[in-house]
Amino acid sequence: MQITDPARSLNDEATANLDPQQRAARHLHALKQITDYLHELPRLLAQHADPRVAALAALQIEQLEHEVLRNQIHAAHRVEATAAHALPVATLDHLKSASATAPAADDSPNAKEPDLERMLDGPCALVPGRPTYQNATSFLAAWLRIEFFGAKARVEDAHRLIARPASAELPEQPRFIWLAEQFTSTPDPHGVLAAARRLEKVADDNESVDLEEQTATLLGEEDPRTRADGLSKFFRRAADTQKATDPLAGTGLFRKGTKNGITTYIFKAAGEDSELLESLIANVDHPKTQAHSSAVDSAKASVGPTGKAGQDELPHPDFLTDEEAASACAVDLGAPEPTVAQRRLAGLTNALRSQITGNSAGIAATGSGKPKGLFRPTVIVHMPLREMLALADRHGLELPEAAGAGRLPTVGGITAHGLAIDPGTLRRMLCEANIIPMVLGGSSEILDVGRSQRYFPTAMKRAILARDRGCIVPGCTVPPEHCEVDHIQEWVNGGPTSVLNGASIHPGHHTDRHAGLFEIVVKDGLPWVRYPKHVDPEQRLWRNTINFEPK
């Protein structure tokens, strides 16, 4: 492979008379040569046993990584500033396919290089109206095949250290002007990037200049450990000051994830919210209150096996007899006493049921005397046909990846949010009227109305959401409730309204589909996604599998 000196070729006096497209092509050609050389560098270094070569190579590559990081942020800025996300799909396909042409591995004289000048020839047309991609972030994620939040971080870093988009109130300039200068001049930009991200969390517009000046001073420390320690202490103090100024900034309900079937939530409250919670805890802890006894019964039903306690009859699905529903919903009298934490959790959920669903247990806990439901959520449980026929009592789904000590756990079903439900819990859930068992493979509802109506009825939507478990676009994590059902073969083109012709898509991806960023293909009765050539040159079929793993 012949490697030229990019700097010499770009600074040659002969390029002075070239038009902008030709000069840009020279720069891009040099960049591709550098990329090709770096691809071959490990093989070239392996030919040398001299440790001095290894030491110098490590030093140069480290410096190169710093420059690459800087240029990634600059490239993200240029993508946004030039509205590259509005390039037509056909143009993007052409650019990706043409730039992918690489020289032959044997340095053959017939090796074909990309014709960059021809790619850039002529005026550049953008899509009128709605752009191809929604913004620079979504474009970078698809164009570079990187994770969405990684692309978002690059665009936001560009706003902090290169320039924010100009507006009527602000000119095009970086969020942090002093840090922007350090980002350009410092040998290692990693520290400046990290400091700018942390500074934005603690600095408002009124005090950002003072905090930025102190941050820039701390970044000037040459010793890495001293610099890191100083910045850490500085931002900790700034965060504490912010909390003292705005004590409600850190409040809220935070979901920390699910492990071994237990979902962890962190609830941070202040003022009236905190007092309401404390009042609820006090009532649940008092042994002579109705809230206490109701919470104990609810906690026993949640943590222990089911027994019979003669509760009042509750509404239940038709396929459960009155006796089975009463047995499933009865309180276990032999279960151990719940812990304080379990009792308080039961009291809180009883109060929520009172306000949300009007559940009788919640009414008893709050003493309201009548339902005060704000809304009645629909819980969809995915379970095999055999589970419904056995009433989730004798069989379960085997989940080897969740097993412990060589035992295969079982689940009776999986909720639409991917939470595994054990057979005993599922049996209790089935006695509540707002639990809808979505039987995979069942045919009790009309799932095809042909061309008689355009919009999908509720039964079809439930069946499609049960099949797709959420948005079918790979990587999308939105829950099923936030998705909408779209015709695979569009209604205006003769597509019927049926389960086989429907797909669950997030509204944002729905818009992307009609912009040509992917198409839906039916294979084996399931909808699959096919991306355009600039995203996937091999034109493979993709399907989102994130929502199929039980939590």
Coordinates of C-alpha atoms in Angstrom, one line a residue:
M1 CA 0.0 0.0 0.0
Q2 CA 1.4 3.3 -1.0
I3 CA 1.1 5.9 1.7
T4 CA 1.6 9.6 0.8
D5 CA 2.2 12.5 3.1
P6 CA -1.3 13.9 3.6
A7 CA -0.1 17.2 5.0
R8 CA 2.2 17.7 2.0
S9 CA -0.4 16.8 -0.5
L10 CA -3.0 19.1 1.1
N11 CA -0.6 22.1 1.4
D12 CA 0.7 21.8 -2.1
E13 CA 0.6 25.1 -3.9
A14 CA -1.1 23.3 -6.8
T15 CA -4.3 22.9 -4.8
A16 CA -4.7 26.7 -4.5
N17 CA -6.6 26.9 -7.8
L18 CA -9.0 24.0 -7.1
D19 CA -12.7 24.6 -6.5
P20 CA -14.2 23.8 -3.1
Q21 CA -15.4 20.3 -4.1
Q22 CA -12.0 19.3 -5.4
R23 CA -10.3 20.6 -2.3
A24 CA -12.8 18.7 -0.1
A25 CA -12.1 15.6 -2.1
R26 CA -8.4 15.9 -1.5
H27 CA -9.0 16.2 2.3
L28 CA -11.3 13.2 2.3
H29 CA -8.9 11.1 0.2
A30 CA -6.1 11.9 2.7
L31 CA -8.4 10.9 5.6
K32 CA -9.2 7.6 3.9
Q33 CA -5.5 6.9 3.4
I34 CA -4.8 7.5 7.1
T35 CA -7.7 5.1 7.9
D36 CA -6.3 2.4 5.6
Y37 CA -2.8 2.8 7.1
L38 CA -4.1 2.4 10.6
H39 CA -5.9 -0.8 9.6
E40 CA -2.6 -2.2 8.5
L41 CA -0.6 -0.8 11.4
P42 CA -0.9 -3.8 13.8
R43 CA 0.5 -6.2 11.1
L44 CA 3.4 -3.8 10.4
L45 CA 4.2 -3.4 14.1
A46 CA 4.3 -7.1 14.6
Q47 CA 7.2 -7.3 12.2
H48 CA 9.5 -5.4 14.6
A49 CA 10.9 -6.8 17.8
D50 CA 12.6 -3.6 18.9
P51 CA 10.9 -2.3 22.1
R52 CA 11.7 1.3 21.2
V53 CA 9.4 0.9 18.2
A54 CA 6.6 -0.4 20.4
A55 CA 7.1 2.5 22.9
L56 CA 7.1 5.2 20.2
A57 CA 4.1 3.6 18.5
A58 CA 2.2 3.6 21.7
L59 CA 3.0 7.2 22.3
Q60 CA 2.0 8.3 18.7
I61 CA -1.2 6.2 18.8
E62 CA -2.2 7.8 22.1
Q63 CA -1.8 11.2 20.6
L64 CA -3.7 10.1 17.5
E65 CA -6.6 8.9 19.7
H66 CA -6.8 12.4 21.3
E67 CA -7.0 14.0 17.9
V68 CA -9.6 11.5 16.7
L69 CA -11.8 12.3 19.8
R70 CA -11.5 16.0 19.1
N71 CA -12.4 15.5 15.4
Q72 CA -15.4 13.3 16.4
I73 CA -16.9 16.3 18.2
H74 CA -16.1 18.7 15.4
A75 CA -17.6 16.3 12.8
A76 CA -20.8 16.1 14.9
H77 CA -21.0 19.9 14.9
R78 CA -20.6 20.0 11.1
V79 CA -23.3 17.4 10.6
E80 CA -25.7 19.5 12.6
A81 CA -24.6 22.9 11.2
T82 CA -24.9 21.7 7.5
A83 CA -28.2 19.8 8.1
A84 CA -26.8 16.5 6.9
H85 CA -29.8 14.8 8.5
A86 CA -31.9 16.3 5.6
L87 CA -29.9 14.5 2.9
P88 CA -32.2 12.2 0.8
V89 CA -32.1 8.5 1.3
A90 CA -30.9 7.9 -2.3
T91 CA -27.9 10.3 -1.7
L92 CA -27.0 8.6 1.6
D93 CA -27.1 5.2 -0.1
H94 CA -24.8 6.5 -2.9
L95 CA -22.3 8.0 -0.5
K96 CA -22.1 4.9 1.7
S97 CA -21.8 2.5 -1.2
A98 CA -19.2 4.6 -3.0
S99 CA -17.1 5.3 0.0
A100 CA -17.0 1.7 1.0
T101 CA -14.9 0.8 -2.1
A102 CA -11.5 -0.1 -0.8
P103 CA -8.1 -0.8 -2.5
A104 CA -7.1 -4.4 -3.1
A105 CA -5.2 -6.2 -0.3
D106 CA -2.3 -7.1 -2.6
D107 CA -1.7 -3.4 -3.6
S108 CA -2.7 -4.3 -7.1
P109 CA -2.4 -1.5 -9.7
N110 CA -6.0 -2.3 -10.6
A111 CA -7.2 -1.4 -7.1
K112 CA -10.3 0.8 -7.2
E113 CA -10.4 3.9 -5.1
P114 CA -13.6 5.9 -4.4
D115 CA -14.1 8.7 -6.8
L116 CA -14.6 11.4 -4.2
E117 CA -14.7 14.2 -6.6
R118 CA -17.5 12.6 -8.6
M119 CA -19.4 11.9 -5.3
L120 CA -19.3 15.6 -4.5
D121 CA -19.9 16.8 -8.0
G122 CA -22.9 19.1 -8.6
P123 CA -25.2 21.0 -6.1
C124 CA -26.3 19.3 -2.9
A125 CA -30.0 19.0 -2.6
L126 CA -31.8 18.5 0.8
V127 CA -35.2 17.0 1.4
P128 CA -37.8 19.8 1.5
G129 CA -40.1 19.9 4.5
R130 CA -39.7 17.2 7.0
P131 CA -36.0 16.0 6.9
T132 CA -35.0 12.4 6.4
Y133 CA -33.8 12.0 10.0
Q134 CA -35.4 13.9 12.8
N135 CA -32.1 15.6 13.9
A136 CA -28.4 15.3 13.9
T137 CA -28.4 12.7 16.7
S138 CA -30.6 10.2 15.0
F139 CA -28.7 10.7 11.8
L140 CA -25.3 10.0 13.4
A141 CA -26.6 6.9 15.2
A142 CA -27.8 5.4 11.9
W143 CA -25.1 6.7 9.7
L144 CA -22.2 5.6 12.0
R145 CA -24.1 2.5 13.4
I146 CA -23.4 3.7 16.9
E147 CA -25.7 3.7 20.0
F148 CA -28.2 6.5 20.1
F149 CA -27.1 8.0 23.4
G150 CA -23.5 7.9 22.2
A151 CA -24.5 10.0 19.2
K152 CA -26.5 12.3 21.4
A153 CA -23.4 12.8 23.7
R154 CA -21.3 13.9 20.7
V155 CA -23.9 16.5 19.6
E156 CA -24.3 17.8 23.2
D157 CA -20.5 18.0 23.6
A158 CA -20.3 20.0 20.4
H159 CA -22.9 22.4 21.9
R160 CA -20.7 22.8 25.0
L161 CA -17.3 23.2 23.4
I162 CA -17.7 24.2 19.8
A163 CA -21.0 26.0 19.1
R164 CA -24.6 25.9 19.9
P165 CA -27.1 26.5 17.0
A166 CA -27.7 30.2 16.7
S167 CA -31.0 31.6 17.8
A168 CA -32.7 35.0 18.1
E169 CA -31.4 35.3 21.7
L170 CA -27.9 33.8 21.3
P171 CA -25.2 33.8 18.6
E172 CA -23.5 30.7 17.4
Q173 CA -21.0 30.1 20.2
P174 CA -20.0 27.4 22.6
R175 CA -21.8 27.0 26.0
F176 CA -18.4 27.3 27.8
I177 CA -16.1 29.6 26.0
W178 CA -13.0 29.1 28.2
L179 CA -13.3 25.4 28.2
A180 CA -13.7 25.5 24.4
E181 CA -10.3 27.1 24.1
Q182 CA -8.8 24.4 26.4
F183 CA -10.5 21.7 24.3
T184 CA -8.7 23.0 21.2
S185 CA -5.3 23.5 22.8
T186 CA -4.9 20.8 25.4
P187 CA -3.0 17.6 24.4
D188 CA -5.6 15.4 26.0
P189 CA -9.2 16.6 25.5
H190 CA -10.8 13.8 27.6
G191 CA -10.6 15.8 30.8
V192 CA -12.1 18.9 29.3
L193 CA -15.0 16.9 27.9
A194 CA -15.7 15.3 31.3
A195 CA -15.4 18.6 33.1
A196 CA -17.8 20.4 30.7
R197 CA -20.4 17.6 31.2
R198 CA -20.2 17.9 35.0
L199 CA -20.2 21.6 34.9
E200 CA -23.4 21.8 32.9
K201 CA -25.2 19.8 35.7
V202 CA -24.4 22.3 38.4
A203 CA -24.1 25.7 36.7
D204 CA -27.0 27.8 35.7
D205 CA -26.7 30.8 33.4
N206 CA -26.2 33.3 36.2
E207 CA -23.2 31.6 37.8
S208 CA -21.7 29.6 34.9
V209 CA -18.9 32.1 34.2
D210 CA -17.5 32.0 37.7
L211 CA -17.7 28.1 37.9
E212 CA -16.2 27.8 34.4
E213 CA -13.3 30.0 35.4
Q214 CA -12.6 27.8 38.5
T215 CA -13.0 24.6 36.3
A216 CA -10.5 25.9 33.8
T217 CA -8.0 26.7 36.5
L218 CA -8.3 23.2 37.9
L219 CA -7.9 21.7 34.5
G220 CA -4.5 23.5 34.2
E221 CA -3.0 21.2 36.9
E222 CA -0.4 18.9 35.2
D223 CA -0.5 16.0 37.5
P224 CA -3.4 13.7 36.5
R225 CA -4.2 12.5 40.1
T226 CA -4.1 15.9 41.6
R227 CA -6.2 17.3 38.7
A228 CA -8.8 14.5 39.1
D229 CA -9.0 15.0 42.9
G230 CA -9.4 18.7 42.7
L231 CA -12.2 18.5 40.1
S232 CA -14.0 15.9 42.0
K233 CA -14.0 17.9 45.2
F234 CA -15.0 21.1 43.3
F235 CA -18.0 19.5 41.6
R236 CA -19.1 17.9 44.8
R237 CA -19.1 21.2 46.6
A238 CA -21.0 22.8 43.6
A239 CA -23.6 20.0 43.7
D240 CA -24.1 20.5 47.5
T241 CA -24.6 24.2 46.9
Q242 CA -27.1 23.5 44.2
K243 CA -29.1 21.2 46.5
A244 CA -29.1 23.7 49.3
T245 CA -30.4 26.4 46.9
D246 CA -33.0 24.1 45.2
P247 CA -33.7 21.2 47.7
L248 CA -36.4 19.8 45.4
A249 CA -34.0 19.2 42.5
G250 CA -33.2 15.7 43.6
T251 CA -36.7 14.5 44.4
G252 CA -38.6 12.0 42.4
L253 CA -39.3 8.3 41.9
F254 CA -36.3 6.4 40.4
R255 CA -36.4 2.9 39.0
K256 CA -33.0 1.2 39.5
G257 CA -33.7 -2.1 37.6
T258 CA -34.8 -5.6 38.2
K259 CA -32.7 -8.5 39.6
N260 CA -33.9 -12.0 40.6
G261 CA -37.5 -10.9 40.2
I262 CA -37.1 -7.9 42.6
T263 CA -37.5 -4.4 41.1
T264 CA -35.7 -1.7 43.1
Y265 CA -37.2 1.8 43.3
I266 CA -35.8 4.8 45.1
F267 CA -38.4 7.4 46.3
K268 CA -37.0 10.9 47.3
A269 CA -39.6 13.2 48.7
A270 CA -39.8 16.5 50.6
G271 CA -42.3 18.8 52.2
E272 CA -46.0 17.8 51.8
D273 CA -45.1 14.6 49.8
S274 CA -42.8 13.4 52.6
E275 CA -45.4 14.1 55.2
L276 CA -48.1 12.2 53.3
L277 CA -45.8 9.2 53.1
E278 CA -44.9 9.4 56.7
S279 CA -48.6 9.6 57.6
L280 CA -49.3 6.5 55.6
I281 CA -46.4 4.6 57.2
A282 CA -47.7 5.6 60.7
N283 CA -51.2 4.3 59.9
V284 CA -49.9 1.1 58.5
D285 CA -47.6 0.5 61.5
H286 CA -50.3 1.1 64.1
P287 CA -51.7 -2.3 65.0
K288 CA -55.2 -1.1 65.8
T289 CA -55.9 0.6 62.4
Q290 CA -57.8 -0.9 59.5
A291 CA -54.8 0.1 57.3
H292 CA -52.5 -2.2 59.4
S293 CA -54.7 -5.3 59.2
S294 CA -55.4 -4.8 55.5
A295 CA -51.6 -4.3 54.8
V296 CA -50.8 -7.5 56.7
D297 CA -53.4 -9.5 54.8
S298 CA -52.1 -8.1 51.5
A299 CA -48.5 -8.8 52.4
K300 CA -49.3 -12.4 53.4
A301 CA -51.1 -12.9 50.1
S302 CA -48.0 -11.6 48.2
V303 CA -45.3 -13.6 50.0
G304 CA -47.0 -16.8 51.1
P305 CA -48.7 -19.8 49.5
T306 CA -52.5 -19.5 49.0
G307 CA -55.0 -20.7 51.5
K308 CA -58.7 -20.0 52.2
A309 CA -59.8 -17.2 54.5
G310 CA -63.4 -16.6 53.4
Q311 CA -63.0 -13.3 51.7
D312 CA -65.9 -11.7 49.9
E313 CA -66.2 -12.8 46.3
L314 CA -64.3 -10.7 43.8
P315 CA -64.9 -10.3 40.0
H316 CA -62.9 -12.7 37.9
P317 CA -62.5 -13.9 34.3
D318 CA -65.1 -16.2 32.9
F319 CA -62.8 -19.2 32.6
L320 CA -62.3 -19.2 36.4
T321 CA -65.0 -20.7 38.6
D322 CA -66.2 -18.9 41.7
E323 CA -64.5 -21.6 43.9
E324 CA -61.2 -21.2 42.0
A325 CA -61.3 -17.4 42.1
A326 CA -62.0 -17.5 45.9
S327 CA -59.2 -19.9 46.4
A328 CA -56.8 -17.9 44.4
C329 CA -57.6 -14.6 46.1
A330 CA -57.9 -15.9 49.6
V331 CA -55.4 -14.8 52.3
D332 CA -53.0 -17.5 53.5
L333 CA -53.6 -17.9 57.2
G334 CA -50.5 -20.0 57.7
A335 CA -48.0 -17.7 56.0
P336 CA -45.4 -16.1 58.3
E337 CA -45.9 -12.6 59.5
P338 CA -44.6 -10.1 57.0
T339 CA -41.6 -7.9 57.8
V340 CA -42.0 -4.2 58.6
A341 CA -40.8 -3.3 55.1
Q342 CA -43.2 -5.8 53.4
R343 CA -46.1 -4.5 55.5
R344 CA -45.3 -0.9 54.6
L345 CA -45.0 -1.8 50.9
A346 CA -48.4 -3.5 51.0
G347 CA -49.9 -0.5 52.7
L348 CA -48.5 1.8 50.0
T349 CA -49.8 -0.4 47.2
N350 CA -53.2 -0.7 48.9
A351 CA -53.4 3.1 48.9
L352 CA -52.4 3.3 45.2
R353 CA -55.1 0.7 44.3
S354 CA -57.6 2.8 46.1
Q355 CA -56.8 5.9 44.1
I356 CA -56.1 4.1 40.8
T357 CA -58.5 1.2 40.5
G358 CA -60.9 1.5 43.4
N359 CA -59.8 -2.0 44.7
S360 CA -61.6 -3.0 47.9
A361 CA -58.3 -3.7 49.7
G362 CA -57.2 -0.2 49.0
I363 CA -60.5 1.2 50.2
A364 CA -60.1 -0.7 53.4
A365 CA -56.6 0.6 53.8
T366 CA -57.6 4.3 53.4
G367 CA -61.1 4.1 55.0
S368 CA -62.5 6.0 52.0
G369 CA -65.6 3.8 51.8
K370 CA -65.9 4.0 48.0
P371 CA -63.7 3.8 45.0
K372 CA -61.8 6.9 43.9
G373 CA -60.3 5.5 40.7
L374 CA -58.4 8.0 38.6
F375 CA -57.9 5.4 35.8
R376 CA -58.0 1.7 35.5
P377 CA -54.8 0.3 33.9
T378 CA -55.0 -2.8 31.7
V379 CA -52.4 -5.4 32.6
I380 CA -51.7 -7.9 29.8
V381 CA -50.1 -11.2 30.8
H382 CA -48.6 -13.3 28.0
M383 CA -49.0 -17.0 28.8
P384 CA -49.1 -20.2 26.7
L385 CA -52.4 -21.9 26.0
R386 CA -51.5 -24.8 28.2
E387 CA -51.0 -22.4 31.1
M388 CA -54.6 -21.0 30.7
L389 CA -56.0 -24.5 30.5
A390 CA -54.2 -25.5 33.6
L391 CA -55.1 -22.2 35.3
A392 CA -51.4 -21.5 35.9
D393 CA -51.5 -24.1 38.7
R394 CA -49.5 -27.1 37.6
H395 CA -47.1 -26.1 34.9
G396 CA -44.8 -23.2 34.1
L397 CA -42.3 -21.8 31.6
E398 CA -38.7 -23.0 32.2
L399 CA -36.2 -20.2 32.5
P400 CA -32.8 -21.8 32.9
E401 CA -31.0 -18.4 32.8
A402 CA -32.8 -17.4 36.0
A403 CA -32.2 -20.7 37.8
G404 CA -30.2 -21.1 41.0
A405 CA -28.5 -24.0 42.7
G406 CA -29.3 -26.3 39.7
R407 CA -33.1 -25.8 40.0
L408 CA -35.2 -24.7 37.1
P409 CA -37.7 -21.9 38.2
T410 CA -41.1 -21.7 36.6
V411 CA -43.2 -18.8 35.6
G412 CA -46.9 -18.8 34.8
G413 CA -46.7 -15.9 32.4
I414 CA -44.8 -12.8 31.4
T415 CA -46.3 -9.3 31.5
A416 CA -46.3 -6.9 28.6
H417 CA -43.4 -5.1 30.4
G418 CA -41.3 -8.2 30.5
L419 CA -41.7 -9.1 34.2
A420 CA -41.9 -12.8 34.9
I421 CA -45.0 -13.9 37.0
D422 CA -44.8 -17.1 39.0
P423 CA -47.8 -19.5 38.8
G424 CA -49.0 -18.7 42.3
T425 CA -49.0 -14.9 41.7
L426 CA -50.5 -15.3 38.3
R427 CA -53.3 -17.3 39.7
R428 CA -54.1 -14.6 42.2
M429 CA -53.9 -12.0 39.4
L430 CA -56.4 -13.8 37.3
C431 CA -59.2 -13.2 39.8
E432 CA -59.0 -9.4 39.2
A433 CA -61.1 -8.0 36.5
N434 CA -58.5 -5.7 35.1
I435 CA -56.1 -8.5 34.3
I436 CA -56.4 -9.6 30.7
P437 CA -54.9 -13.0 29.8
M438 CA -53.4 -12.7 26.3
V439 CA -53.5 -16.3 25.1
L440 CA -50.8 -16.7 22.4
G441 CA -52.3 -18.9 19.8
G442 CA -55.9 -18.4 20.8
S443 CA -58.6 -17.4 18.3
S444 CA -61.5 -16.3 20.5
E445 CA -61.6 -12.8 19.1
I446 CA -62.0 -11.4 15.5
L447 CA -58.5 -10.6 14.3
D448 CA -59.3 -9.6 10.7
V449 CA -61.8 -7.1 9.5
G450 CA -60.4 -6.8 5.9
R451 CA -61.2 -3.5 4.3
S452 CA -64.3 -2.9 6.3
Q453 CA -62.6 -0.4 8.6
R454 CA -59.3 1.5 8.5
Y455 CA -58.4 1.7 12.2
F456 CA -57.3 -1.3 14.3
P457 CA -59.9 -2.3 16.9
T458 CA -58.8 -3.0 20.5
A459 CA -58.8 -6.8 20.1
M460 CA -56.3 -6.6 17.2
K461 CA -54.1 -4.1 18.9
R462 CA -53.8 -6.3 21.9
A463 CA -53.0 -9.3 19.8
I464 CA -50.3 -7.3 17.8
L465 CA -48.8 -5.9 21.0
A466 CA -48.7 -9.4 22.6
R467 CA -46.9 -10.7 19.5
D468 CA -44.4 -7.8 19.1
R469 CA -44.0 -7.0 22.8
G470 CA -43.3 -3.3 21.9
C471 CA -41.7 -1.5 18.9
I472 CA -40.3 -3.9 16.3
V473 CA -37.4 -1.5 15.4
P474 CA -34.2 -3.0 16.8
G475 CA -32.9 -1.3 19.9
C476 CA -36.1 0.5 20.7
T477 CA -37.0 0.1 24.4
V478 CA -40.3 2.0 24.7
P479 CA -43.1 0.0 26.5
P480 CA -46.1 -1.3 24.5
E481 CA -48.4 1.4 25.8
H482 CA -46.4 4.0 24.0
C483 CA -46.6 2.2 20.6
E484 CA -49.1 2.5 17.9
V485 CA -50.1 -0.1 15.3
D486 CA -49.3 0.6 11.7
H487 CA -50.5 -1.1 8.5
I488 CA -47.6 -3.1 6.9
Q489 CA -49.2 -2.8 3.5
E490 CA -50.5 0.7 3.7
W491 CA -54.3 1.2 3.9
V492 CA -54.2 3.7 0.9
N493 CA -52.5 1.0 -1.2
G494 CA -55.1 -1.7 -0.4
G495 CA -53.7 -3.1 2.8
P496 CA -56.3 -4.9 5.0
T497 CA -56.8 -4.2 8.7
S498 CA -55.7 -7.5 10.2
V499 CA -53.2 -8.9 12.7
L500 CA -51.0 -10.2 9.9
N501 CA -50.9 -6.8 8.3
G502 CA -50.2 -4.9 11.5
A503 CA -47.0 -4.0 13.3
S504 CA -46.3 -2.3 16.6
I505 CA -44.1 0.9 16.1
H506 CA -43.1 3.8 18.3
P507 CA -44.6 7.1 16.9
G508 CA -41.1 8.4 16.2
H509 CA -40.2 5.3 14.2
H510 CA -43.6 5.5 12.5
T511 CA -42.5 8.8 11.1
D512 CA -39.1 7.4 10.2
R513 CA -40.7 4.6 8.2
H514 CA -42.7 6.9 6.0
A515 CA -39.5 8.9 5.5
G516 CA -37.9 5.8 4.0
L517 CA -35.5 5.0 6.8
F518 CA -36.7 1.4 7.0
E519 CA -39.3 -0.9 5.5
I520 CA -41.4 -3.6 7.1
V521 CA -41.2 -7.1 5.6
V522 CA -43.4 -10.0 6.7
K523 CA -41.5 -13.3 7.1
D524 CA -43.0 -16.5 8.7
G525 CA -46.0 -14.4 9.8
L526 CA -43.9 -11.9 11.7
P527 CA -43.0 -8.3 10.8
W528 CA -39.3 -7.7 10.3
V529 CA -37.3 -4.5 9.6
R530 CA -35.1 -3.9 6.6
Y531 CA -32.9 -0.8 6.6
P532 CA -31.7 1.2 3.5
K533 CA -28.3 0.5 2.0
H534 CA -26.6 3.4 3.8
V535 CA -27.4 1.7 7.1
D536 CA -27.1 -1.9 6.2
P537 CA -25.5 -2.6 2.8
E538 CA -26.3 -6.3 3.1
Q539 CA -30.1 -5.6 3.3
R540 CA -30.7 -8.1 6.1
L541 CA -33.9 -8.6 8.0
W542 CA -33.9 -7.4 11.6
R543 CA -36.3 -7.8 14.5
N544 CA -36.2 -6.2 18.0
T545 CA -35.4 -8.8 20.6
I546 CA -35.0 -6.5 23.6
N547 CA -38.5 -6.9 24.9
F548 CA -38.5 -10.7 24.6
E549 CA -36.3 -11.4 27.6
P550 CA -38.2 -11.7 30.8
K551 CA -36.9 -9.4 33.6

